[in-house]
Coordinates of C-alpha atoms in Angstrom, one line a residue:
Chain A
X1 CA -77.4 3.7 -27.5
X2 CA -74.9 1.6 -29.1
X3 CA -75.4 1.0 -32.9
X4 CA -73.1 -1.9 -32.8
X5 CA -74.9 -5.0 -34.3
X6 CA -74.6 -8.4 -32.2
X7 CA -73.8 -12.1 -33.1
X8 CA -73.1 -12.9 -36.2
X9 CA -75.0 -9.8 -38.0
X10 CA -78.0 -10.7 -36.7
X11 CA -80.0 -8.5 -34.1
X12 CA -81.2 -10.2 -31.3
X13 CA -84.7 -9.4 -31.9
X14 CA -84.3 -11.2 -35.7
X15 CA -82.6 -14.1 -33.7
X16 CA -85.3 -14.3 -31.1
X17 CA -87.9 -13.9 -33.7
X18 CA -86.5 -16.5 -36.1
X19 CA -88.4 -19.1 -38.0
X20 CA -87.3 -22.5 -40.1
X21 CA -90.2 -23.8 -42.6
X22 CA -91.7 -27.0 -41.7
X23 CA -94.1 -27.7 -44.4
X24 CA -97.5 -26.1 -45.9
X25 CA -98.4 -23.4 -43.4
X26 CA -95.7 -25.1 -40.5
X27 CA -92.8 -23.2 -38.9
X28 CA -90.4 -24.3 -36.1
X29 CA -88.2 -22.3 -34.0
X30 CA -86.9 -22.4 -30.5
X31 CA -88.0 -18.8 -28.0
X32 CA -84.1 -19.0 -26.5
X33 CA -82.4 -17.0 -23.8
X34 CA -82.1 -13.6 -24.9
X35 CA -85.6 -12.2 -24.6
X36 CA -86.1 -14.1 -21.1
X37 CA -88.4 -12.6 -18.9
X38 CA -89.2 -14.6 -15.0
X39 CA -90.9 -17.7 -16.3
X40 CA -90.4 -18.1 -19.8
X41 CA -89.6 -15.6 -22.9
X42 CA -91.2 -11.8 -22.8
X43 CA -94.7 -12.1 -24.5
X44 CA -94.0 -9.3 -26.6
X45 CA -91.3 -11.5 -29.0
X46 CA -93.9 -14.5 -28.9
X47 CA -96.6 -11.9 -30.2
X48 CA -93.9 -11.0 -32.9
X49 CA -92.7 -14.4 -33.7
X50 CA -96.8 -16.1 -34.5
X51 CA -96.9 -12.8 -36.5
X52 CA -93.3 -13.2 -38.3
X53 CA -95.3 -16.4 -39.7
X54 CA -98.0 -14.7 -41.4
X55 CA -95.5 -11.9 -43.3
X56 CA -93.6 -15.1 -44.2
X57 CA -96.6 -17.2 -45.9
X58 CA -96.2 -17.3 -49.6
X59 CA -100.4 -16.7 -50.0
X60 CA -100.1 -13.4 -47.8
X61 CA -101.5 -10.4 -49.4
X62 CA -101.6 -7.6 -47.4
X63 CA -99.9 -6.0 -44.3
X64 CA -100.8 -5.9 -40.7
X65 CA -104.3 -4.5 -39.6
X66 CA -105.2 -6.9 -36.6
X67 CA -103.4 -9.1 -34.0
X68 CA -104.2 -10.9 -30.9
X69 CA -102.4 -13.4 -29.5
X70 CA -103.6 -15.7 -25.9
X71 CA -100.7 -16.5 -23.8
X72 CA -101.8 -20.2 -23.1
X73 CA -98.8 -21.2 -20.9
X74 CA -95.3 -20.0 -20.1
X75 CA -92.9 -21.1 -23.3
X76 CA -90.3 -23.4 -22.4
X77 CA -86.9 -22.7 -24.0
X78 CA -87.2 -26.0 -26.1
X79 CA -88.0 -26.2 -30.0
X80 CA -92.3 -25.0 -31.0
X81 CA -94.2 -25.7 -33.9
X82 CA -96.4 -22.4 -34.9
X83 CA -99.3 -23.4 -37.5
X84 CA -100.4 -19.9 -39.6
X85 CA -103.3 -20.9 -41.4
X86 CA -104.9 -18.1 -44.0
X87 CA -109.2 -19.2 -42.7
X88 CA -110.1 -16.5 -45.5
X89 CA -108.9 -14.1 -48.4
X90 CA -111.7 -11.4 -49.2
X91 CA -110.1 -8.8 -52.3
X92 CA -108.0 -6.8 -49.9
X93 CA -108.0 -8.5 -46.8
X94 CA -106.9 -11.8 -44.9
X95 CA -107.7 -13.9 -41.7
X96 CA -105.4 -15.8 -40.4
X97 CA -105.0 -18.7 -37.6
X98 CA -102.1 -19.2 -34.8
X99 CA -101.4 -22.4 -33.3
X100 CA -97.7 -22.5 -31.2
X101 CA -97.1 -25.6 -29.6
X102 CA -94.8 -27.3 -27.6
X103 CA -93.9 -30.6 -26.4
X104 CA -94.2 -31.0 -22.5
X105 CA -91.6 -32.7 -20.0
X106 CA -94.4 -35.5 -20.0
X107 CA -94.2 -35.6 -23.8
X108 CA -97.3 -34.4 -24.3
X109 CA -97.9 -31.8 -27.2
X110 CA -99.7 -28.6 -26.0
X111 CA -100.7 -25.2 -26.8
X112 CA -98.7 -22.8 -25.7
X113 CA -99.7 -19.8 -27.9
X114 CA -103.3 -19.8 -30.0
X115 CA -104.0 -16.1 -31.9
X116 CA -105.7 -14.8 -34.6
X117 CA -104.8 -12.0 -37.4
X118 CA -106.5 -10.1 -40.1
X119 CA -103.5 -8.2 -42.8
X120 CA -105.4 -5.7 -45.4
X121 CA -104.3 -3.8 -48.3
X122 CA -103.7 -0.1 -46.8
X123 CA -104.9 2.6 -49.1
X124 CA -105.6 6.2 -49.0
X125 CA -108.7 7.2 -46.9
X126 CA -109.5 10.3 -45.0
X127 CA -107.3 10.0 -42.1
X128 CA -108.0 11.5 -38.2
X129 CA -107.2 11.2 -34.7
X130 CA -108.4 10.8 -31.3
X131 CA -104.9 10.2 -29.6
X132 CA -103.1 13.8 -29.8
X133 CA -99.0 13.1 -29.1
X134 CA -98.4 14.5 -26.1
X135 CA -95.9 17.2 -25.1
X136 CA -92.6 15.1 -23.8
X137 CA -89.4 15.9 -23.1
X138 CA -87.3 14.6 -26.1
X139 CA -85.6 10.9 -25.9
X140 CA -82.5 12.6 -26.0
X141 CA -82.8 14.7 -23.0
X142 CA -83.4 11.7 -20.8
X143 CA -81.2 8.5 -19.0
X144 CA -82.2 4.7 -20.0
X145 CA -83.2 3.0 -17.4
X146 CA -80.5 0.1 -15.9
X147 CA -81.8 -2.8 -16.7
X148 CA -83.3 -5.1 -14.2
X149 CA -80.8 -7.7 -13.1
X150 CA -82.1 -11.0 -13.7
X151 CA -84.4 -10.2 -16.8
X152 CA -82.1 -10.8 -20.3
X153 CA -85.1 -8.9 -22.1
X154 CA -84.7 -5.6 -20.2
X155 CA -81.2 -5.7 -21.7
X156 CA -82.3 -5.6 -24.8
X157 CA -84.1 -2.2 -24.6
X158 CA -83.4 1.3 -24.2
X159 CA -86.7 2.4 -21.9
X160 CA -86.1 6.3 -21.0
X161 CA -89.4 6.8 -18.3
X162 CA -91.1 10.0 -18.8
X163 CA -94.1 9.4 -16.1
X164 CA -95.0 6.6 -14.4
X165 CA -92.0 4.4 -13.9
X166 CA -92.0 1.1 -11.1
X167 CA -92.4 2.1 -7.8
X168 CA -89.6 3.1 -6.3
X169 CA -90.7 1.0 -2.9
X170 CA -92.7 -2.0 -2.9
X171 CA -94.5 -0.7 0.2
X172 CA -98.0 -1.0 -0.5
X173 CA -98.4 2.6 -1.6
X174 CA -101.8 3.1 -3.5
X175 CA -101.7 5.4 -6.0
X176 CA -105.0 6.5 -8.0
X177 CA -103.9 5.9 -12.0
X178 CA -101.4 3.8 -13.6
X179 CA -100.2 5.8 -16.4
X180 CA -96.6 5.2 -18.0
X181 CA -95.6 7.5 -20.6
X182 CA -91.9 6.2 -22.1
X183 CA -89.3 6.3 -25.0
X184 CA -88.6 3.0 -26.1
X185 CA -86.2 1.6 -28.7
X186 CA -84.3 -1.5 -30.0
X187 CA -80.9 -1.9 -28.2
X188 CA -78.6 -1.6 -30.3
X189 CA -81.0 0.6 -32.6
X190 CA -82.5 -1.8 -36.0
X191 CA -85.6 -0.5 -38.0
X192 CA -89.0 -0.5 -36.5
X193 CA -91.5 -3.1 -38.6
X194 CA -94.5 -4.7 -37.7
X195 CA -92.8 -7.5 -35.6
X196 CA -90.9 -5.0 -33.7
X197 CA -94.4 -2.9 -33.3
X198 CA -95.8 -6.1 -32.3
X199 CA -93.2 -6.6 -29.4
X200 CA -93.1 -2.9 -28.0
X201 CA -97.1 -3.1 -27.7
X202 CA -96.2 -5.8 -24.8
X203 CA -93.7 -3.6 -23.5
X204 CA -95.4 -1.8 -20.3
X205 CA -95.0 -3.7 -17.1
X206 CA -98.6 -4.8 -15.1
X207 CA -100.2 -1.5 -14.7
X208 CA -101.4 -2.8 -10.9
X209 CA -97.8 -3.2 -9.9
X210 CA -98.3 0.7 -10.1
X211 CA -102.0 0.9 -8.6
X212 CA -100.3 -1.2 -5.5
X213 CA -96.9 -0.8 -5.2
X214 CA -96.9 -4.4 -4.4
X215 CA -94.8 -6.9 -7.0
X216 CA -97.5 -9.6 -7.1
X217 CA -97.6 -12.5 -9.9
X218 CA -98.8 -10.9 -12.8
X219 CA -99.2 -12.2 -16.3
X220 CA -100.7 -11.5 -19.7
X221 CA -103.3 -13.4 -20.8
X222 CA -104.5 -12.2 -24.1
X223 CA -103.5 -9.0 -26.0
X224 CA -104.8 -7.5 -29.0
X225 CA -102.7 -5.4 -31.5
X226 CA -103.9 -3.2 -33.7
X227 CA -101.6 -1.7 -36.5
X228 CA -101.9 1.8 -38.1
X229 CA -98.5 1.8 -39.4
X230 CA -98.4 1.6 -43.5
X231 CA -94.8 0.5 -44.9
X232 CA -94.1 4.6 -45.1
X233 CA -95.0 5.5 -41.5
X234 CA -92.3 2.4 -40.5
X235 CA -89.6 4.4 -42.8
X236 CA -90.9 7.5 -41.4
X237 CA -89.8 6.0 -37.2
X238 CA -86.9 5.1 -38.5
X239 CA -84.8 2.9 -35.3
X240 CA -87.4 4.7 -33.6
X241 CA -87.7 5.6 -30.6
X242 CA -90.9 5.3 -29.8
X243 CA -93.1 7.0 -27.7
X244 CA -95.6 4.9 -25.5
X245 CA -98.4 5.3 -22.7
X246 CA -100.6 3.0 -21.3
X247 CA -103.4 3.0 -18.9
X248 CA -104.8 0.6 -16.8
X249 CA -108.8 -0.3 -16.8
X250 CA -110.4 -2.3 -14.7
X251 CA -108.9 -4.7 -12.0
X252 CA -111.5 -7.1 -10.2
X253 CA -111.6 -11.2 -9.2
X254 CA -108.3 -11.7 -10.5
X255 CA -107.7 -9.9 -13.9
X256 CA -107.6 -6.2 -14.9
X257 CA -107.0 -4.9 -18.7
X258 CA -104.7 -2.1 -19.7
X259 CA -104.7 -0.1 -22.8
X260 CA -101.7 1.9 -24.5
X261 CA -100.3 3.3 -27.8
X262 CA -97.6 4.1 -29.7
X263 CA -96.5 6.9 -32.0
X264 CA -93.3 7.6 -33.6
X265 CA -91.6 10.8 -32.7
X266 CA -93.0 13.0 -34.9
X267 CA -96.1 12.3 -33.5
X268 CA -97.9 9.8 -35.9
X269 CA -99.4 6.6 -34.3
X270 CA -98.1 3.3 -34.7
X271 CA -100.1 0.8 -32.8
X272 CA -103.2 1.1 -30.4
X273 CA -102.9 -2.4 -28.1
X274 CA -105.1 -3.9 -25.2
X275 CA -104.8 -7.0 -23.3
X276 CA -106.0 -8.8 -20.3
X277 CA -104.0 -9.7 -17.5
X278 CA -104.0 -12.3 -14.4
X279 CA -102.4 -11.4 -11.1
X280 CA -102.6 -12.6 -7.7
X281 CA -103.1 -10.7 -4.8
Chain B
X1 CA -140.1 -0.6 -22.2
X2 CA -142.5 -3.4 -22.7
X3 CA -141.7 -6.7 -20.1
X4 CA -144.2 -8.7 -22.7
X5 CA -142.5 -11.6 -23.9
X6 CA -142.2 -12.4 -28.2
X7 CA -142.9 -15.3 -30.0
X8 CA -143.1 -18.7 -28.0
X9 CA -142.1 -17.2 -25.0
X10 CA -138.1 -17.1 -26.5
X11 CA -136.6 -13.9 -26.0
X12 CA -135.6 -12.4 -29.5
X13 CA -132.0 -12.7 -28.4
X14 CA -132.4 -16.4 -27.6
X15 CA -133.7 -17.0 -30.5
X16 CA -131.1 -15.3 -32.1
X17 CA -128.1 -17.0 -30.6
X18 CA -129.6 -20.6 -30.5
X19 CA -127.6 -22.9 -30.9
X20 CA -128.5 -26.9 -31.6
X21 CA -125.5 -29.9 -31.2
X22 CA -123.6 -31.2 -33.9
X23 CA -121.2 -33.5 -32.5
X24 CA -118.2 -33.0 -30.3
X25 CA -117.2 -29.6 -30.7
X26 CA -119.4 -28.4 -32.8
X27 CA -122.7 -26.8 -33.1
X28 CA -125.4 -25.6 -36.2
X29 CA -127.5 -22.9 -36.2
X30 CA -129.0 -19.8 -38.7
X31 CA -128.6 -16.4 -37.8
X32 CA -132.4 -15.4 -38.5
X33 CA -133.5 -11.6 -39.8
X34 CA -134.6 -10.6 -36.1
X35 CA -131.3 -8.4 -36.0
X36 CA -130.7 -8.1 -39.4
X37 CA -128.3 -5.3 -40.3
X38 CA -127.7 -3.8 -43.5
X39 CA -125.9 -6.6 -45.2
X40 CA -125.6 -9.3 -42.3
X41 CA -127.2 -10.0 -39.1
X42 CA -126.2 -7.3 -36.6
X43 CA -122.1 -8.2 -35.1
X44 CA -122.7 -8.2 -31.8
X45 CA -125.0 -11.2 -32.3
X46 CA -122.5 -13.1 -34.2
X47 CA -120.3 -12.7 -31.5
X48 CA -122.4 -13.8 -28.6
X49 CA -123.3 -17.1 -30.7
X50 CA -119.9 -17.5 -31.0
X51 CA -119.3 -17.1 -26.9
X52 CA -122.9 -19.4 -26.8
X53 CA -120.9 -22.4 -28.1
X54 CA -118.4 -22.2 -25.3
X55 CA -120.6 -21.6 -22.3
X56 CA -122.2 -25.0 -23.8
X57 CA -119.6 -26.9 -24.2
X58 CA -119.5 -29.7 -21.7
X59 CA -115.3 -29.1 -20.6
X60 CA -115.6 -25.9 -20.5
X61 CA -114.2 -24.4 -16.5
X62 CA -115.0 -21.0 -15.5
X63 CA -116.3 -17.6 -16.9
X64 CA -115.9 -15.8 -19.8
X65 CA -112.7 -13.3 -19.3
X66 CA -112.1 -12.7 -22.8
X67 CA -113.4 -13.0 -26.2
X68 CA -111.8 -11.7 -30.2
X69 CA -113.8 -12.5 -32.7
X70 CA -112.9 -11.9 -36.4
X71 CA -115.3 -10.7 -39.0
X72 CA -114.3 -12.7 -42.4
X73 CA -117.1 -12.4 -44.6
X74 CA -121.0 -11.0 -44.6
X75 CA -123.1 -13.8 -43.0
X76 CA -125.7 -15.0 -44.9
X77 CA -129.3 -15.8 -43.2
X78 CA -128.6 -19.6 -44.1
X79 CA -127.6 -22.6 -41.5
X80 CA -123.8 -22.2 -40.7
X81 CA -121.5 -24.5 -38.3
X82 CA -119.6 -23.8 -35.4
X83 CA -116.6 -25.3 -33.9
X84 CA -115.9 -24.4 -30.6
X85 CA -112.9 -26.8 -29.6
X86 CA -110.6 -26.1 -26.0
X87 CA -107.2 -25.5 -27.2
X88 CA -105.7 -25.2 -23.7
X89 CA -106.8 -26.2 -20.1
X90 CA -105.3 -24.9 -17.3
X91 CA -105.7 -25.2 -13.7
X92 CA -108.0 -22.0 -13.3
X93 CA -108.1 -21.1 -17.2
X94 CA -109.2 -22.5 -20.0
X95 CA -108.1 -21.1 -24.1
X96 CA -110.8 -21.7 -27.1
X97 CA -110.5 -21.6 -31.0
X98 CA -113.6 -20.8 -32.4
X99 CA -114.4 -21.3 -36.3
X100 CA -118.0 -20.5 -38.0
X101 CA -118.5 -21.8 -41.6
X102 CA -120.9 -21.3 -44.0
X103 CA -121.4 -23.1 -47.2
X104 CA -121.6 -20.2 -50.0
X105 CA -124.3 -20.1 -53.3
X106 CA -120.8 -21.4 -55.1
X107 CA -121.1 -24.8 -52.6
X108 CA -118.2 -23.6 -51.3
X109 CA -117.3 -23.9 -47.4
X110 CA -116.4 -20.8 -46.3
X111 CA -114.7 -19.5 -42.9
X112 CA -117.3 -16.4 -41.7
X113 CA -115.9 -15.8 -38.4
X114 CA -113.1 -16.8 -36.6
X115 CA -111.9 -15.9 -32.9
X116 CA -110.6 -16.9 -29.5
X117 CA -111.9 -17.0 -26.2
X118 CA -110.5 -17.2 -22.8
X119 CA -112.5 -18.3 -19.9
X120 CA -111.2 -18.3 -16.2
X121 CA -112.6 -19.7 -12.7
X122 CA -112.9 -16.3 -10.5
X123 CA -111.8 -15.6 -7.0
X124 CA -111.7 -12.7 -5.3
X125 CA -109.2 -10.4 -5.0
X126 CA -108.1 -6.5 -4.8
X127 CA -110.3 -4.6 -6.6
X128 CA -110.0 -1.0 -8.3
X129 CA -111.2 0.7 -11.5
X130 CA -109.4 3.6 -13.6
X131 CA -113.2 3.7 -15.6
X132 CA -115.1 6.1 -13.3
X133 CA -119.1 6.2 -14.6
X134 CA -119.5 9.5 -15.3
X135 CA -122.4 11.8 -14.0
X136 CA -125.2 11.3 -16.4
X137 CA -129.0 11.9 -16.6
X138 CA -130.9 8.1 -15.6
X139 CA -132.8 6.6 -18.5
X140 CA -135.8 7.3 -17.0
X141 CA -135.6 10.7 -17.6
X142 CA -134.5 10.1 -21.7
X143 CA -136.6 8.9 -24.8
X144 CA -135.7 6.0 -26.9
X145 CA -134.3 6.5 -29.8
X146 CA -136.8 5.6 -32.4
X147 CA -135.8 2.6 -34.4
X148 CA -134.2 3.0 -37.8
X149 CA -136.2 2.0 -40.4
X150 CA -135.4 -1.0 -42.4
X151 CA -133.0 -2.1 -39.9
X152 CA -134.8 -5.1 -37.8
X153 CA -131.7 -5.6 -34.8
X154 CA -132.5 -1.4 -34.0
X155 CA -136.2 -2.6 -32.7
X156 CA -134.7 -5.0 -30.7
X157 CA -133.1 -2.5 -28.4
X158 CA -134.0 0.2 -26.2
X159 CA -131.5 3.1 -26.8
X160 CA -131.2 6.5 -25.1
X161 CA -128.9 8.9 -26.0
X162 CA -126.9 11.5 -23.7
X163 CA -124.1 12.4 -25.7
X164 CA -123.0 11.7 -29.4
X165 CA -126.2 10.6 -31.3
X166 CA -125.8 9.9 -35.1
X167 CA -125.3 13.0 -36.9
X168 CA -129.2 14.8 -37.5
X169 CA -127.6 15.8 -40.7
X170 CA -125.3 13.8 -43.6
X171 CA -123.5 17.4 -44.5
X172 CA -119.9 16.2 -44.1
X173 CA -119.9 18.8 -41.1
X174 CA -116.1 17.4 -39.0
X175 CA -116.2 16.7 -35.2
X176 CA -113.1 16.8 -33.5
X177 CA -114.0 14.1 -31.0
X178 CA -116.7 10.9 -31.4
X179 CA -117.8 10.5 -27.9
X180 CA -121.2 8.5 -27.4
X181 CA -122.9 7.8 -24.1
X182 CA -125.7 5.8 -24.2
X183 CA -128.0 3.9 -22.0
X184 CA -128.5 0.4 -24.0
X185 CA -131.6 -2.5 -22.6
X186 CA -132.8 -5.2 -24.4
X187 CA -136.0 -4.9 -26.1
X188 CA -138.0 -6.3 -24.3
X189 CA -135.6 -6.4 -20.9
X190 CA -133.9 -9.3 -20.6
X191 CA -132.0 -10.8 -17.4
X192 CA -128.0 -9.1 -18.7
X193 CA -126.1 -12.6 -19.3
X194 CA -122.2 -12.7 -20.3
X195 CA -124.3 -13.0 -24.2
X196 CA -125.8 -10.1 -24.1
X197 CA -123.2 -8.1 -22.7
X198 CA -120.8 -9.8 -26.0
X199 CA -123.5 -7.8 -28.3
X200 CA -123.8 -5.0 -26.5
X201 CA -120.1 -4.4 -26.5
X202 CA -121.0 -3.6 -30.5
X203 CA -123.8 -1.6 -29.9
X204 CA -121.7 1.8 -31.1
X205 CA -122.1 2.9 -34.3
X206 CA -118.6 3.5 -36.7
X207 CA -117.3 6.2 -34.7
X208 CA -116.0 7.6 -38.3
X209 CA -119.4 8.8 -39.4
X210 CA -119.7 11.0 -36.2
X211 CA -116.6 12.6 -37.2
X212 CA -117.2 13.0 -40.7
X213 CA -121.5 13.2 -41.1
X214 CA -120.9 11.6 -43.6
X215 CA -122.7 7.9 -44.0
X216 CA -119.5 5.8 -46.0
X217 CA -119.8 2.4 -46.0
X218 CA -117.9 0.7 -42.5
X219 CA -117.8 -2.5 -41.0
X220 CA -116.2 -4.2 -37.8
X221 CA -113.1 -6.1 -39.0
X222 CA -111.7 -7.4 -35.4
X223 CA -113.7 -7.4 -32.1
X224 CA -112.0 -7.6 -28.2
X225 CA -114.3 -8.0 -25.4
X226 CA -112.9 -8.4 -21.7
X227 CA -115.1 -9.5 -19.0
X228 CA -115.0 -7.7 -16.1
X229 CA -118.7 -9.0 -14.5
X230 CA -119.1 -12.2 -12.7
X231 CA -122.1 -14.1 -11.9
X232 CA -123.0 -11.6 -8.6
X233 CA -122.6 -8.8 -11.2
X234 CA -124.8 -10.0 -13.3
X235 CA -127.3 -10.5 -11.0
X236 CA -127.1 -7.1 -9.7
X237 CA -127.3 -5.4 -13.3
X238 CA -130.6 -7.0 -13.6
X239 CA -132.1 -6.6 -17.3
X240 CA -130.2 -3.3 -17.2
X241 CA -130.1 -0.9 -18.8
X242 CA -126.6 -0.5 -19.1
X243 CA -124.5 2.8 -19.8
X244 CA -122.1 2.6 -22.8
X245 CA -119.6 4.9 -23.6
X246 CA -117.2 4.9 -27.1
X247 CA -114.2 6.8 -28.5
X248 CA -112.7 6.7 -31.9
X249 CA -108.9 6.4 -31.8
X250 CA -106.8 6.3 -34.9
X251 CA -108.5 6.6 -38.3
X252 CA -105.9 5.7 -41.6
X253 CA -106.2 4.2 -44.7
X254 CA -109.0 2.5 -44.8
X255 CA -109.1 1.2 -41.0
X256 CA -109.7 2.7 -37.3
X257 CA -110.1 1.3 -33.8
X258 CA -113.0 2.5 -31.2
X259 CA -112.9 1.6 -27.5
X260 CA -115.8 1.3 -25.5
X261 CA -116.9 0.4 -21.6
X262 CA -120.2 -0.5 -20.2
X263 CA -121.4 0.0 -16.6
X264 CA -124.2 -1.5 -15.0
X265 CA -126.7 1.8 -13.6
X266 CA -124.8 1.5 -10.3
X267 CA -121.7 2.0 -11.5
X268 CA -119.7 -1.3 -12.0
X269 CA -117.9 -1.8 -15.3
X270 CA -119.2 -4.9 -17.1
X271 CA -117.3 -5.1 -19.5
X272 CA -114.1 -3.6 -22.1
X273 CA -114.6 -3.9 -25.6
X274 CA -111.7 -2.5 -28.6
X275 CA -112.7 -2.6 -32.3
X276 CA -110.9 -2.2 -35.4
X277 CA -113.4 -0.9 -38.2
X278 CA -112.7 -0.6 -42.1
X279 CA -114.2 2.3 -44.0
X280 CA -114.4 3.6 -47.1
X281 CA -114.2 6.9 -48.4

């Protein structure tokens, strides 16, 4: 795990994740190369970039309770508008609109992102969980995995596989559950905050490339973020990394949903996610 | 379980999620008190008017495959508009923005709910579930829960409880875990539409006051449902009832998520649902 920052200063995620103003509640950036996943940018820096609008917006109050974000079509690699739009400010909380678009080869402006969010002011409650950190064998103790040739974004991660990894085989071997249990963290290292919590959430591959052992088209549709990180849990993680699992749910007429979670390593959770996926057969 | 039909024939529910056009795009309606909740009508009502305005929108292609809707502000039993506009069409998919307003005892326009929606044209395709409907008694064999008094959208259901009930005592006693099963059925049985499985999918109560027994004020900030049923599933789940099962997750200042699943009687999931809840000490 190199420590050694990239281009100019600026980590790849920040560059990724940038944003230019473009007027009352208008941004514009451009995905570019260095997240690329097979047919556009991984979902996971889109998620963080419609969400790097609202911590930008002069009439935010509030941090990050609630995100979901519905992959509309794939992002080209060519400059987007992204609208964030405050809908409503109750005393501690705040909804928000996403809009990203794009204009097409035909130029046509179209949606490529829509999405929704909800920041609150945190305070102190009675606190609990239902999602116990499981016993793992430390980050340290284990190898990244290569990345995969062809995908920029995989480069861009260090992704140590505790259970649950791809298939070794794409032979059609069905197995019963789709767990993945795995370290991930920024490569090189940079502080985790709600955009990079936002990005990791997307981070586990199509749960029924595990159920099948077949690498069928496979895309999210919609995911859902929910944050339980407070400014002091992110200083707590540190550069992380982080530990995740997901789970798949329930595959039928082409879709299936997937759950997973995220906790620091000391054990306290960062995100709970869910999202809805397409695939072919 | 009484098959009688209410008022003018109009199932409760109907009556409840009616919806009259208001030009392109948008619809009018009033929530009604027939599932009026302690300050609002009941959530998962709200949300299932909200999904009403895209299955009646004239563009709309396919299914519902997902729906987030966003709980802003208390409605009020007074008319409200709904905008229900198709952001993105795709070949086999189809992305909505959906926007209710209501205008306030100030005169004031005022966003109440906000959310997405994704519908999708079905086809079949592998098939598998990591949701396995556990052994349970069949409702036959279980009482109703008698409706709470004072709170009008409780009569309108026909709950029985396996596990998990509300606490019989407010006496602060802690549960580890805030597992409910349930059998839910509309009140009087209703043919189970992709409307009434959106309310249903709120049918659990705060998952915090089974932990705590203690009643502190909650609320459902953020909703998820995915779709799992088609029209054949439907049809097959008849008026129900349906099993539901919840789980608290992460509880933190002043927020926590639940996830729940409901299975038609024989055993097919319906749909997923994930909620992020504020609470107050």
């Amino acid at each position: 795990m190199s420590s050694e920052p990239t281009h100019q200063n600026i980590h790849t995620f920040d560059q990724a994740t940038a944003l230019q103003p473009a007027g009352p509640h208008h941004w514009k950036g451009q995905p570019g190369r260095l997240y690329w996943n097979m047919v556009g940018p991984f979902g996971g820096t889109t998620a963080a970039t419609l969400l790097h609008a609202v911590l930008l917006h002069p009439e935010r109050i509030g941090e990050p309770a609630a995100l979901t974000v519905n992959y509309a079509a794939p992002l080209a690699d060519l400059p987007f508008v992204l609208e964030a739009r405050p809908l409503r400010t109750n005393r501690s909380s705040q909804h928000w609109l996403l809009l990203m678009t794009q204009v097409d080869t035909e130029g046509q402006t179209i949606t490529v992102a829509s999405g929704t969010a909800v920041t609150a002011l945190r305070r102190g409650t009675w606190a609990g969980s239902e999602l116990p950190h499981p016993p793992v064998t430390p980050a340290e103790n284990l190898s990244p995995r290569p990345p995969t040739a062809g995908l920029a974004w995989s480069e861009r991660y260090d992704l140590r596989l505790l259970d649950g990894d791809l298939p070794t085989a794409w032979d059609g071997a069905h197995a019963d559950d789709s767990l993945t249990r795995l370290w991930i963290q920024d490569l090189p290292p940079r502080p985790i905050d709600f955009l990079s919590l936002a990005a990791m959430s997307d981070m586990f591959y199509p749960r029924i490339w595990r159920r099948r052992a077949l690498r069928t088209p496979a895309g999210t549709v919609s995911m859902t973020v929910y944050f339980h990180a407070d400014q002091a849990a992110l200083a707590a993680a540190g550069s992380g990394p982080l530990l995740g699992e997901a789970r798949g749910q329930e595959y039928r007429h082409g879709f299936f949903d997937q759950r997973a979670q995220l906790w620091s390593a000391d054990g306290t959770i960062m995100t709970t996610t869910h999202q809805l996926v397409y695939f072919r057969d």
